[in-house]
Short mmCIF file of C-alpha atoms in Angstrom, two decimals:
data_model
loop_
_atom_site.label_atom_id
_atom_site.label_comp_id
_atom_site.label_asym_id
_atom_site.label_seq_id
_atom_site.Cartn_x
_atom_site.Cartn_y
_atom_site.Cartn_z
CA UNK A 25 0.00 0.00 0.00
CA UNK A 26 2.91 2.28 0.87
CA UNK A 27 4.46 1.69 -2.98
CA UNK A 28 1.13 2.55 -4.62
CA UNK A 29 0.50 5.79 -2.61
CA UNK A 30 4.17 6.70 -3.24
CA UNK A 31 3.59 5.84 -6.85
CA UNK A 32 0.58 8.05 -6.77
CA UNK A 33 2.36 10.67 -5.91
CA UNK A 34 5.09 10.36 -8.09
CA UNK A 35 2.08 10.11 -10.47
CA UNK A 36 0.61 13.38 -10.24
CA UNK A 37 3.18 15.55 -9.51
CA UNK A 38 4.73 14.46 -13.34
CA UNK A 39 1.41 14.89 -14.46
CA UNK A 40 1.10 18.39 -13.35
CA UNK A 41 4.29 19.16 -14.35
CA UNK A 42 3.74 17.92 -18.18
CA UNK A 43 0.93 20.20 -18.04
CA UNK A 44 2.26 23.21 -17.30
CA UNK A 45 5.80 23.47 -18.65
CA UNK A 46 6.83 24.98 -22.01
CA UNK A 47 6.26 23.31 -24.84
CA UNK A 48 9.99 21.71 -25.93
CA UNK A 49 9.06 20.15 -29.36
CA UNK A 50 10.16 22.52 -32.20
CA UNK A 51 7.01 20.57 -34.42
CA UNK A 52 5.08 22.61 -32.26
CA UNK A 53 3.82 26.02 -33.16
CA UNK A 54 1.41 28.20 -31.71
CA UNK A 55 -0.26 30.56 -33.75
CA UNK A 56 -2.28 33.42 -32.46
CA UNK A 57 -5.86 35.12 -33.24
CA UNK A 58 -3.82 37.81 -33.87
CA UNK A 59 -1.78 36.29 -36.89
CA UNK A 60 -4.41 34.44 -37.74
CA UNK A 61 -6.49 37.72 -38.10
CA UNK A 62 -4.12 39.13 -39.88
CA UNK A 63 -3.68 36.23 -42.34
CA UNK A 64 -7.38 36.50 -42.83
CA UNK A 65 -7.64 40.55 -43.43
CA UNK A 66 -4.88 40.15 -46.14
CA UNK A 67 -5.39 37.29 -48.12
CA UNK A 68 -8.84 35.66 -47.90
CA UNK A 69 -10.71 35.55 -51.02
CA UNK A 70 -13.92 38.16 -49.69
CA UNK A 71 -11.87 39.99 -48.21
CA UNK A 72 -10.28 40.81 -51.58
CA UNK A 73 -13.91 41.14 -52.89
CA UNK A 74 -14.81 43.62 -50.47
CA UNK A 75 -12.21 46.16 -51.87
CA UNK A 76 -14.08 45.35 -55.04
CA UNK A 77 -16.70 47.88 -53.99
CA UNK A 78 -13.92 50.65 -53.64
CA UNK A 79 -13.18 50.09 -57.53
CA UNK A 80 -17.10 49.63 -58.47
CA UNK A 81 -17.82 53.48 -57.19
CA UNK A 82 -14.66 54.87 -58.52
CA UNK A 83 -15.79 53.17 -61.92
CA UNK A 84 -18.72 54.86 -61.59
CA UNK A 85 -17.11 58.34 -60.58
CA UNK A 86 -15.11 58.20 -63.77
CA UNK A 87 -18.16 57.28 -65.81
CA UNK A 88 -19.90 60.27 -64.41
CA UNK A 89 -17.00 62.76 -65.05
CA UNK A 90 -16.90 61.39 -68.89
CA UNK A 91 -20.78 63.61 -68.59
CA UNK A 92 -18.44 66.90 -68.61
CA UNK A 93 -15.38 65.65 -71.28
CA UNK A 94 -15.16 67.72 -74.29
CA UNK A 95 -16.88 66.25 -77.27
CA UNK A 96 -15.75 66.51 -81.19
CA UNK A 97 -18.84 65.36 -83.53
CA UNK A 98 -17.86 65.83 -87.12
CA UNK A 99 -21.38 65.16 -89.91
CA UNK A 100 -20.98 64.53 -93.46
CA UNK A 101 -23.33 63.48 -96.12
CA UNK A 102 -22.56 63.82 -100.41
CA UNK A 103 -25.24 62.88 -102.72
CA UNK A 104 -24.60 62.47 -106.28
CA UNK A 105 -26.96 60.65 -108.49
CA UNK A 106 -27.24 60.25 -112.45
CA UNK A 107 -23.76 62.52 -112.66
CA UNK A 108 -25.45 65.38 -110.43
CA UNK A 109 -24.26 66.83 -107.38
CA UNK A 110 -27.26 67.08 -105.70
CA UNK A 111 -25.52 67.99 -101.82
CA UNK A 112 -22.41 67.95 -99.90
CA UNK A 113 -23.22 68.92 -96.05
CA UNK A 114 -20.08 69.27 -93.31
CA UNK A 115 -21.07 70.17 -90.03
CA UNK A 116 -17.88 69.91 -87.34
CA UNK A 117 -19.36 70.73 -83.70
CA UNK A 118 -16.24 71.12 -80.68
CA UNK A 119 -18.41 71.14 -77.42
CA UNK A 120 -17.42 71.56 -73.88
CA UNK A 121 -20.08 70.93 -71.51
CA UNK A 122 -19.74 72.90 -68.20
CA UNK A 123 -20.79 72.23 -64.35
CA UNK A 124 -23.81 74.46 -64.35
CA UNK A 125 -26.40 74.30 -67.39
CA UNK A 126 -24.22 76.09 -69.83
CA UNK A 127 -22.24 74.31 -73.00
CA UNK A 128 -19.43 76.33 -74.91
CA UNK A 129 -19.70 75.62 -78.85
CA UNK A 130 -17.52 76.29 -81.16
CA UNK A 131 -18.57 75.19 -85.05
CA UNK A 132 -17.89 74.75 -88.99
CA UNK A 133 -20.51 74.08 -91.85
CA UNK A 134 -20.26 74.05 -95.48
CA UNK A 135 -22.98 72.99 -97.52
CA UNK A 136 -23.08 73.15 -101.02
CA UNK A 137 -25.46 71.40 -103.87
CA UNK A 138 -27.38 72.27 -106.87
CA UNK A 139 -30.36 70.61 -105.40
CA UNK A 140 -29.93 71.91 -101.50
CA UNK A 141 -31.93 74.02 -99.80
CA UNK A 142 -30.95 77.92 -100.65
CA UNK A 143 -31.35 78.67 -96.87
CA UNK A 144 -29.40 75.75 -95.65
CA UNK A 145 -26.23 76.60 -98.27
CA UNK A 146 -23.32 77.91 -96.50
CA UNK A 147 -19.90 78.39 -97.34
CA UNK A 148 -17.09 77.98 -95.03
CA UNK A 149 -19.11 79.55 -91.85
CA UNK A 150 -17.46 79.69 -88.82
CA UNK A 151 -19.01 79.91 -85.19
CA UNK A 152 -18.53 80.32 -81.31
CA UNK A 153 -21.02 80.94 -78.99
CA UNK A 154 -22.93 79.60 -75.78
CA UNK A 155 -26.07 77.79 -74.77
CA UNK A 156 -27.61 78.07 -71.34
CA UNK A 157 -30.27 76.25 -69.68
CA UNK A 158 -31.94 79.27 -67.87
CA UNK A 159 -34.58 77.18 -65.49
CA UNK A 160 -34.77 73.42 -65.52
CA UNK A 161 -31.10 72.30 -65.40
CA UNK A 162 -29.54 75.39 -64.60
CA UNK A 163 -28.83 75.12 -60.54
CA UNK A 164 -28.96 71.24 -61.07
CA UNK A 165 -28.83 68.88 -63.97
CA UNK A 166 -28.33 65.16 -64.73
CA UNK A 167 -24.78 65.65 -64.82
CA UNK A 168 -24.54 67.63 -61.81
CA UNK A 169 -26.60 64.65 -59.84
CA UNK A 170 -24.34 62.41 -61.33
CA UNK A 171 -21.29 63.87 -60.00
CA UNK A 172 -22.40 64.27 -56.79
CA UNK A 173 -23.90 60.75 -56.44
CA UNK A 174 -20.69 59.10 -57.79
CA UNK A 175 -18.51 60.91 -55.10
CA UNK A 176 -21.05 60.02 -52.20
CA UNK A 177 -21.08 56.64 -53.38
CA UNK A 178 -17.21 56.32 -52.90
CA UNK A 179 -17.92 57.32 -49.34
CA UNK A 180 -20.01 54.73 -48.90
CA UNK A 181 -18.15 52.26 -50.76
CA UNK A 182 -15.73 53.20 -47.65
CA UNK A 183 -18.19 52.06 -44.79
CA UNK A 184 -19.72 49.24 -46.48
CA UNK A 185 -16.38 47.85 -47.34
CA UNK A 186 -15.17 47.91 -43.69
CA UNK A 187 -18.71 46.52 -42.95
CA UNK A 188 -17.93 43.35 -44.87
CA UNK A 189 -14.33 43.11 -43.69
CA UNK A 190 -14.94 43.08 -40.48
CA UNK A 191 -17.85 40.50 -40.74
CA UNK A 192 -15.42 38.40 -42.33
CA UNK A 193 -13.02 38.79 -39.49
CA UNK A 194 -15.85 37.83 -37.25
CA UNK A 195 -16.92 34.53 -38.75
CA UNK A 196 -13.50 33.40 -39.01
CA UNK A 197 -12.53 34.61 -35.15
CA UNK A 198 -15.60 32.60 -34.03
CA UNK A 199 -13.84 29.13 -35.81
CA UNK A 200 -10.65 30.28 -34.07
CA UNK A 201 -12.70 29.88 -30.65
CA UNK A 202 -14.35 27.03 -31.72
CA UNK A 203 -11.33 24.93 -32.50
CA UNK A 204 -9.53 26.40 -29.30
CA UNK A 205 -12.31 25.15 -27.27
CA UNK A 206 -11.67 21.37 -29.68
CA UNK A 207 -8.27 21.52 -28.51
CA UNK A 208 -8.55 22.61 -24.73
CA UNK A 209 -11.33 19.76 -24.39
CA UNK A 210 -8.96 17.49 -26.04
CA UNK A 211 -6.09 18.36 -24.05
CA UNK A 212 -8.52 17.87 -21.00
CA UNK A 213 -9.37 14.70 -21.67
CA UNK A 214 -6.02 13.53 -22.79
CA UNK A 215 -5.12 14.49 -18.94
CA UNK A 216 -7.83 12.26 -18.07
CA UNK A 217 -6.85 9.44 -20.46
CA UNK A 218 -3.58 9.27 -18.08
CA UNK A 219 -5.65 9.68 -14.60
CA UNK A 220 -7.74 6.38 -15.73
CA UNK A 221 -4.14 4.70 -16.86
CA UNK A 222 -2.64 4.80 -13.93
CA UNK A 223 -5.72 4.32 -11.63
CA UNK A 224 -6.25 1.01 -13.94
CA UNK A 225 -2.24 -0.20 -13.68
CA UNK A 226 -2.49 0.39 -9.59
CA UNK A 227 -5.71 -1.13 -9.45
CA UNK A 228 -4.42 -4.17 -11.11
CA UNK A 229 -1.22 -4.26 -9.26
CA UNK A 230 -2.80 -4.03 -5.98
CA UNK A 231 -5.38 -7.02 -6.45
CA UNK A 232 -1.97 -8.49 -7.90
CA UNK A 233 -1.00 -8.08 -4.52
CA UNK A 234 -4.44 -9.18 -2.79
CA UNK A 235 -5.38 -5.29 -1.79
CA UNK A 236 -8.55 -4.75 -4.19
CA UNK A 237 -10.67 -7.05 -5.62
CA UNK A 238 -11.26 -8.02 -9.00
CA UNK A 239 -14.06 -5.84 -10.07
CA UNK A 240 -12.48 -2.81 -9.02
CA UNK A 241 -10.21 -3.85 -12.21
CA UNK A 242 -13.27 -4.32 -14.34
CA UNK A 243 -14.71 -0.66 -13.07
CA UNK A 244 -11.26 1.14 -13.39
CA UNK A 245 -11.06 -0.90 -17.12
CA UNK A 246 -14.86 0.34 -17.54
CA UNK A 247 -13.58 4.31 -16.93
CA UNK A 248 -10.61 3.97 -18.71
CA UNK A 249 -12.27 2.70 -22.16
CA UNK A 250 -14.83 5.34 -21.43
CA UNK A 251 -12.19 8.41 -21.10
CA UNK A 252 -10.39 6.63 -24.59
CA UNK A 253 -13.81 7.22 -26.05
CA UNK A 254 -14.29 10.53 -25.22
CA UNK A 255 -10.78 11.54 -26.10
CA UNK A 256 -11.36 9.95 -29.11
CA UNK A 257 -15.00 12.13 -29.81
CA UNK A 258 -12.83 15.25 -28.79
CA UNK A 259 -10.18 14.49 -31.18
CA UNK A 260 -12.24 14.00 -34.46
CA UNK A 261 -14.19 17.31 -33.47
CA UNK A 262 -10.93 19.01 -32.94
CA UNK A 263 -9.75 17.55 -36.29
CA UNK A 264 -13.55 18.86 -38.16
CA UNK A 265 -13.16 22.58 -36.50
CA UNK A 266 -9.14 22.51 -38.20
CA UNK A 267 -10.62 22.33 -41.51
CA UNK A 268 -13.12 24.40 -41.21
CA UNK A 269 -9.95 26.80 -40.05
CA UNK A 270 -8.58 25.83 -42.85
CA UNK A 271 -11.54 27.28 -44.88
CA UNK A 272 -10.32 31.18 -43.98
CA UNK A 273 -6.18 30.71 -44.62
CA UNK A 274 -5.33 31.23 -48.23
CA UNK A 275 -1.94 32.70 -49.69
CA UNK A 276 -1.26 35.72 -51.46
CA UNK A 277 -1.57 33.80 -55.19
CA UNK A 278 -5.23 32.57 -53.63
CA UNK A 279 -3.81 29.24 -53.03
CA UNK A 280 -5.89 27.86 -50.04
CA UNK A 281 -3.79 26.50 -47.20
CA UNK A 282 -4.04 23.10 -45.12
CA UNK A 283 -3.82 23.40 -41.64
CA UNK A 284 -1.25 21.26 -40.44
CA UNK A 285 -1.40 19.03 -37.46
CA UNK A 286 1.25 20.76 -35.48
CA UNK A 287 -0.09 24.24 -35.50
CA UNK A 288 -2.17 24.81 -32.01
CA UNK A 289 -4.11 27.52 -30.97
CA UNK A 290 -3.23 29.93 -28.56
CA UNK A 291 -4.26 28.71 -25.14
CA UNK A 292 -4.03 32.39 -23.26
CA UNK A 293 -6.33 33.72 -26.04
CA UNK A 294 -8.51 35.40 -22.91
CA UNK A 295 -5.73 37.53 -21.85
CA UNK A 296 -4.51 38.72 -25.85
CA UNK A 297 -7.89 39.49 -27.54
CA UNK A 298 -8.60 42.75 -26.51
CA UNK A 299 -5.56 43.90 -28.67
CA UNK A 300 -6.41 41.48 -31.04
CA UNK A 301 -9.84 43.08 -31.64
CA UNK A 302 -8.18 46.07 -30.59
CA UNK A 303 -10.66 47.12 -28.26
CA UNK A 304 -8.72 47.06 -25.05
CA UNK A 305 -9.92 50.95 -24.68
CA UNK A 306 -13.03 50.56 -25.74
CA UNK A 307 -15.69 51.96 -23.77
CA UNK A 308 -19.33 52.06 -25.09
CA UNK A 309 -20.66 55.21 -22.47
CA UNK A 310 -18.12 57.35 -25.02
CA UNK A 311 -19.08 55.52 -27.92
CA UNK A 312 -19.76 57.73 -31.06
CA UNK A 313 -22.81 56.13 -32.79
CA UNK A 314 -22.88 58.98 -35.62
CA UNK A 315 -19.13 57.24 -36.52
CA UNK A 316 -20.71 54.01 -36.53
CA UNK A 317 -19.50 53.09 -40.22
CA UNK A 318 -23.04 51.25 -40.73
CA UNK A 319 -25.03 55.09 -39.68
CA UNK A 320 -22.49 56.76 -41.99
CA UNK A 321 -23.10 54.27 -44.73
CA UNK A 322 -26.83 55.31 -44.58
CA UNK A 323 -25.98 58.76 -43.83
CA UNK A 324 -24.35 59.14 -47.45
CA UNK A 325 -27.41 57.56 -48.87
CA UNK A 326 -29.62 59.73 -47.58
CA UNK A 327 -27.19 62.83 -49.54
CA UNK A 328 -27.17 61.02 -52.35
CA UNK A 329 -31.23 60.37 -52.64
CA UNK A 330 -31.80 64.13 -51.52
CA UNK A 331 -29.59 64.87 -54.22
CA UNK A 332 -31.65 63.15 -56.63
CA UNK A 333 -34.48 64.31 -54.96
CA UNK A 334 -33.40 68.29 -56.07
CA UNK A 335 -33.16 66.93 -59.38
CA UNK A 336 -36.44 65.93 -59.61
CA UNK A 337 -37.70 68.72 -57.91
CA UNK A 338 -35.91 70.90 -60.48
CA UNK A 339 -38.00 69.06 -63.46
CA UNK A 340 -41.12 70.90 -61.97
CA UNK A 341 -39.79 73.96 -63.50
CA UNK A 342 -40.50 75.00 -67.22
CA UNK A 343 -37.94 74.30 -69.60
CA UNK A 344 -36.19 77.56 -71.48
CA UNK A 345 -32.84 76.91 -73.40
CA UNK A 346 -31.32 80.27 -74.74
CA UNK A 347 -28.07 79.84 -76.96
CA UNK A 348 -26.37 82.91 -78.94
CA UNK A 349 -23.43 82.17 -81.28
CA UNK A 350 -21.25 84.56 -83.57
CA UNK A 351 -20.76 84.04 -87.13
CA UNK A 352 -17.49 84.37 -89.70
CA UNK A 353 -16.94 83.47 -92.90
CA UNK A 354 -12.87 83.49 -92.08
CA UNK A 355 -11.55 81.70 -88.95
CA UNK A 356 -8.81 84.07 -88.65
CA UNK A 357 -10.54 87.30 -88.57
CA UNK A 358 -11.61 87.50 -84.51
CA UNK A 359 -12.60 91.12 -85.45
CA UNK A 360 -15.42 89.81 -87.71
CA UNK A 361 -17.07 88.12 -84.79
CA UNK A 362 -19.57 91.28 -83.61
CA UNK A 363 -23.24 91.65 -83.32
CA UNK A 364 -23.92 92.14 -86.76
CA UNK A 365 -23.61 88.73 -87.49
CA UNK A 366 -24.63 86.04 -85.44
CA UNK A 367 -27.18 83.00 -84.22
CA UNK A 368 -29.52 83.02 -81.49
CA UNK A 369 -32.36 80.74 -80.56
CA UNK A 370 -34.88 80.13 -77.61
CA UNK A 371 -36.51 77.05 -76.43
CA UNK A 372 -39.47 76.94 -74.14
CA UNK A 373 -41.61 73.99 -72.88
CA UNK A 374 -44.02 73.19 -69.93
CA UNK A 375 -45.91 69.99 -69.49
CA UNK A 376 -49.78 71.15 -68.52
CA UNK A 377 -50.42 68.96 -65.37
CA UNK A 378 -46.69 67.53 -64.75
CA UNK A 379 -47.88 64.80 -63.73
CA UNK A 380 -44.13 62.50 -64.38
CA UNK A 381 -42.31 64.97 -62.26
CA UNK A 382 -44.44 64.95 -59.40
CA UNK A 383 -44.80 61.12 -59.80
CA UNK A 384 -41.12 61.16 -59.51
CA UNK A 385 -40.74 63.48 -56.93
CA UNK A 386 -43.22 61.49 -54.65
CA UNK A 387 -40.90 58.35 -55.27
CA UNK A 388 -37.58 59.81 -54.48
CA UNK A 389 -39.33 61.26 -51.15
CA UNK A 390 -40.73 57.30 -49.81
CA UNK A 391 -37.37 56.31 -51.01
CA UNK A 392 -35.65 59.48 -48.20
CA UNK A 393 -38.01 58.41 -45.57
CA UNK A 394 -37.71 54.86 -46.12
CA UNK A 395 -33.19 55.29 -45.64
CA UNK A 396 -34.06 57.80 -42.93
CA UNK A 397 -36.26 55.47 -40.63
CA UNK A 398 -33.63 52.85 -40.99
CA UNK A 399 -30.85 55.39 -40.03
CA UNK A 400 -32.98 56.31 -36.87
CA UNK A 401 -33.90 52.49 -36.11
CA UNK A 402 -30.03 50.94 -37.11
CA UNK A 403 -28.97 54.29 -34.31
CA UNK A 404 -31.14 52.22 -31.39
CA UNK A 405 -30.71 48.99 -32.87
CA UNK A 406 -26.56 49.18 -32.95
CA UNK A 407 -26.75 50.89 -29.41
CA UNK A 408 -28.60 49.06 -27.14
CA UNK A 409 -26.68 45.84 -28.95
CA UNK A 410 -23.83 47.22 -27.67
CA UNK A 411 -24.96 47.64 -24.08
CA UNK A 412 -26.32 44.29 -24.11
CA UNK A 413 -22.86 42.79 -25.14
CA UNK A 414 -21.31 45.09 -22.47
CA UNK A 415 -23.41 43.43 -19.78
CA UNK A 416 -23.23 39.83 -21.02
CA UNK A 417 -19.68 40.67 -20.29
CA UNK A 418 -19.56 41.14 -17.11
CA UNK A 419 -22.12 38.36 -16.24
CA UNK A 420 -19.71 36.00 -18.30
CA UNK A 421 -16.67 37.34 -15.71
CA UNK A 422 -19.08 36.47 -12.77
CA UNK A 423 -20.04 33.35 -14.07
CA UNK A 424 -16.14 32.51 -14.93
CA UNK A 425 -14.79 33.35 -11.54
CA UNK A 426 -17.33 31.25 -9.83
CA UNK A 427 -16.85 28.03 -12.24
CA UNK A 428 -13.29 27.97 -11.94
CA UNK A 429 -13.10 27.73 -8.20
CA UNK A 430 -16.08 24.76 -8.21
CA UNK A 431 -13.09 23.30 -10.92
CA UNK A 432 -10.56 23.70 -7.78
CA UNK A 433 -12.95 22.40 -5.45
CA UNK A 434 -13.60 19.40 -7.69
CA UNK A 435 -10.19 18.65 -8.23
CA UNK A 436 -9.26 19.08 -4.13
CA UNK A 437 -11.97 16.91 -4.04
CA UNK A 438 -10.81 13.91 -6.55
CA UNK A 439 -7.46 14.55 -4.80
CA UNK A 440 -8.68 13.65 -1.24
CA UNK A 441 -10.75 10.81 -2.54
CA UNK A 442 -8.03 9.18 -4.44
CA UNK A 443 -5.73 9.21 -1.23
CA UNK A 444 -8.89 7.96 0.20
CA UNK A 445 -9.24 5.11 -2.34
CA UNK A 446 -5.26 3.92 -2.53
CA UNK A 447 -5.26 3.99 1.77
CA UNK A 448 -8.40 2.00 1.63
CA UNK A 449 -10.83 4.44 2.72
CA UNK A 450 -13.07 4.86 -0.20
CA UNK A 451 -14.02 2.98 -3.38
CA UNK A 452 -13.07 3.49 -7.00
CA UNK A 453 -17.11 3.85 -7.60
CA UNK A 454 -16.47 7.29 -5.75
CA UNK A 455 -13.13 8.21 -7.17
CA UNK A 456 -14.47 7.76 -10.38
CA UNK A 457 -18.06 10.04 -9.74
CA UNK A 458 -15.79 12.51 -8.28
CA UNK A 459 -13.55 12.58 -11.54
CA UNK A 460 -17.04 12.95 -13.31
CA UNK A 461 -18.42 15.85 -11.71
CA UNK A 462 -14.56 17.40 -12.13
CA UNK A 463 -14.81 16.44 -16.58
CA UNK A 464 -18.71 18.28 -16.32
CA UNK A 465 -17.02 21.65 -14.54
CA UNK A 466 -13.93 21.68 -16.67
CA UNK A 467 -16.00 21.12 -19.76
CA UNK A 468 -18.60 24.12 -18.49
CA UNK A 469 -15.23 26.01 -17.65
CA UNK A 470 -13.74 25.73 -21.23
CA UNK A 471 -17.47 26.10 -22.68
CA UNK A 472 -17.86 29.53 -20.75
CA UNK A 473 -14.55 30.69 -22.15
CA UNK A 474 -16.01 30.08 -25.27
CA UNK A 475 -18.78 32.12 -25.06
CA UNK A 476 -16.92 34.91 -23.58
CA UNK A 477 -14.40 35.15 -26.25
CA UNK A 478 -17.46 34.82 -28.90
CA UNK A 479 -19.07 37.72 -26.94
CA UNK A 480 -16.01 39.65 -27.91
CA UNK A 481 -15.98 39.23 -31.43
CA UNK A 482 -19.95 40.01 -30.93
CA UNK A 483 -19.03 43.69 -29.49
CA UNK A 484 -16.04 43.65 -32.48
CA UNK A 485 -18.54 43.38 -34.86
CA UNK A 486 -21.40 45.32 -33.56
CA UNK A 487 -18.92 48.35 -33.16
CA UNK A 488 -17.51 47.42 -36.73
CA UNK A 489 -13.59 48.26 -35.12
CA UNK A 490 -10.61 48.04 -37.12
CA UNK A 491 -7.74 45.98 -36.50
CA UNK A 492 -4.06 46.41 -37.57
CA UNK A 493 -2.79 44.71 -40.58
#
């Protein structure tokens, strides 16, 4: 009896030892959320497609600007039939469109033809002048909108982008807690793989020795087999939750990466993800919601539909186009460019009832109170969020104090019973129910951690905060 409880001993102070030393194998490497973050952020696949959105609106802002490049148009048409020259028309236009409604033209015609109009022959005229948009189009104008929209729109781009990064980042920080909680459970049991060993060998070596009887080596063979199964359970879900890991590593050349077997996660996760997440200062009573990207996102939508609504608000005004041009038969005579000769023109049009503006109008306007209730519901919705993840916090903090020190009270517990058991004091039936009771608060321990650390990536997500590269 003296041998075994020395043995014992022996037992569990190498066990504890093993446990908590450095890891020695070189095979072995840790890697952290924070790497593994930062692998993610650079080099996953929708991560890349987020910036995608960036290019989209700055497509779009180039395709709007292309509304005010200068424009050459050059028109020619000859007819000749049955050896007649009935026509030759040339018409070159030079245009530059400008912000508000007004277009600079400058302009060449010759038209010539036995069979052409005698108003509509000209030879060699040369003009410059200027049309203007005096109501409809004049403060505000298709192109204008355009403009305007396309520059909001890379604004948004912005926030939405960071929107989807950092839901990406969230997903694939929740599989990093998931397959640290695989491994810790693993690495539990694996302890307890070793407990039931030994208990089994000194079981069997003391009714070797006529100390136990025979079925306490069928119950400590029983316990053992059992603890083999459930490391085994643990080990296939730890080896399910690596590939699913593997699912967010790719390379720079989009070449997906394997996980390999001797890369562990980081087992003092709790005390690093604050600066992973990089909210170690965060604090949501100073919390800006109006910098929430999600409210600015909405924010620039709201511009850009109130710009669209001036626009259409603009088309309830009557139409009157005005353009004036000077006329001269020599390009290189400025001087001949007075009021004597010249061009001028008016256009005016009104629709009776307007009935398409105001039609448009009214849908622009459900369309601004439609973005603008969501802005004021996303401001409550993202807030109290917040607050709740705050408090589910600090309940998780309570609840983790208080289930680690029933784990050290199990444990003293097992302790005392096995010294029990090996001096002949107790049975293996209660060794082994208080090892049980220890396995369900170790399990709740590591299960609470999860939940904690998924609580964090809830409030990095909810706050939408950027982390370092």
């Amino acid at each position: 009896m003296k041998k075994l409880f020395l043995l014992f001993f022996i037992f569990k102070i190498t066990t504890y030892y093993s446990q908590n030393k450095p890891l020695q194998d070189s095979l072995v490497a840790t890697m952290t959320l924070s790497e593994y973050l930062g692998y993610v952020k650079r080099f996953h696949p929708i991560v890349k497609q987020a910036n995608l959105i960036i290019n989209n609106s700055e497509a779009k802002l180039l395709k709007a600007r292309g509304a005010f490049d200068p424009e050459i148009k050059v028109n020619f048409d000859e007819k000749r039939f049955e050896q007649k020259d009935y026509f030759d028309k040339l018409n070159a236009t030079f245009r530059i469109p400008t912000w508000y409604g007004i277009e600079l033209k400058a302009n060449f015609e010759n038209n010539s033809g036995a069979f052409l109009n005698p108003a509509a022959k000209i030879d060699n005229l040369y003009s410059a002048g200027v049309s203007v948009s005096l109501l409809r189009g004049l403060l505000i104008n298709d192109r204008m909108a355009a403009m305007k929209q396309a520059r909001l729109f890379i604004n948004q781009a912005k926030e939405d982008q960071q929107i989807l990064v950092n839901n990406i980042l969230y997903k694939a920080s929740v599989t990093y807690f998931n397959w640290l909680k695989a491994y810790n459970k693993k690495q539990a049991y694996t302890s307890f793989v070793k407990n039931a060993t030994f208990r089994l060998n000194a079981t069997k070596r003391a009714f070797s020795e006529g100390d136990k009887p025979a079925v306490d080596t069928l119950e400590a063979s029983i316990f053992y087999k059992s603890r083999l199964l459930d490391l085994e359970k643990t080990r296939i879900k730890y080896v399910k939750v690596s590939l699913e890991l593997s699912n967010f590593l790719w390379l720079a050349d989009n070449t997906p990466v394997e996980l390999q077997s001797n890369i562990i996660p980081d087992t003092s996760t709790l005390q690093s993800i604050d600066n992973a997440f990089n909210i170690a200062l965060f604090n949501n009573q100073n919390f800006n919601i109006n910098e929430h990207p999600k409210i600015k996102s909405l924010r620039f939508k709201i511009e850009r539909l109130d710009v669209e609504r001036r626009l259409k608000l603009n088309s309830l005004l009557p139409k009157l186009d005005v353009n004036y041009n000077f006329l001269s038969p020599n390009e290189n005579q400025f001087s001949n460019f007075d009021t004597e000769n010249y061009k001028a023109g008016v256009k005016f049009s009104i629709p009776i009832f307007f009935r398409k503006a105001r039609g448009d109008l009214r849908l622009v306007k459900v369309k601004l109170n439609d973005i603008q209730f969501e802005n004021e519901a996303s401001i409550v919705s993202i807030t109290n969020k917040i607050d709740a993840i705050q408090q589910e916090l600090d309940s998780y903090i309570i609840q983790s104090n208080l289930t680690n020190d029933i784990v050290r009270d199990y444990e003293a517990l097992l302790n005392a019973e096995e010294r029990k058991f090996f001096m002949g004091a107790s049975s293996l039936f209660l060794v082994n129910y208080r090892e049980v009771k220890l396995i369900e608060s170790r399990l709740k321990a590591i299960d609470l951690e999860n939940k904690f650390l998924k609580s964090k990536a809830s409030l990095f997500k909810a706050a939408v905060i950027q982390i370092a590269e």
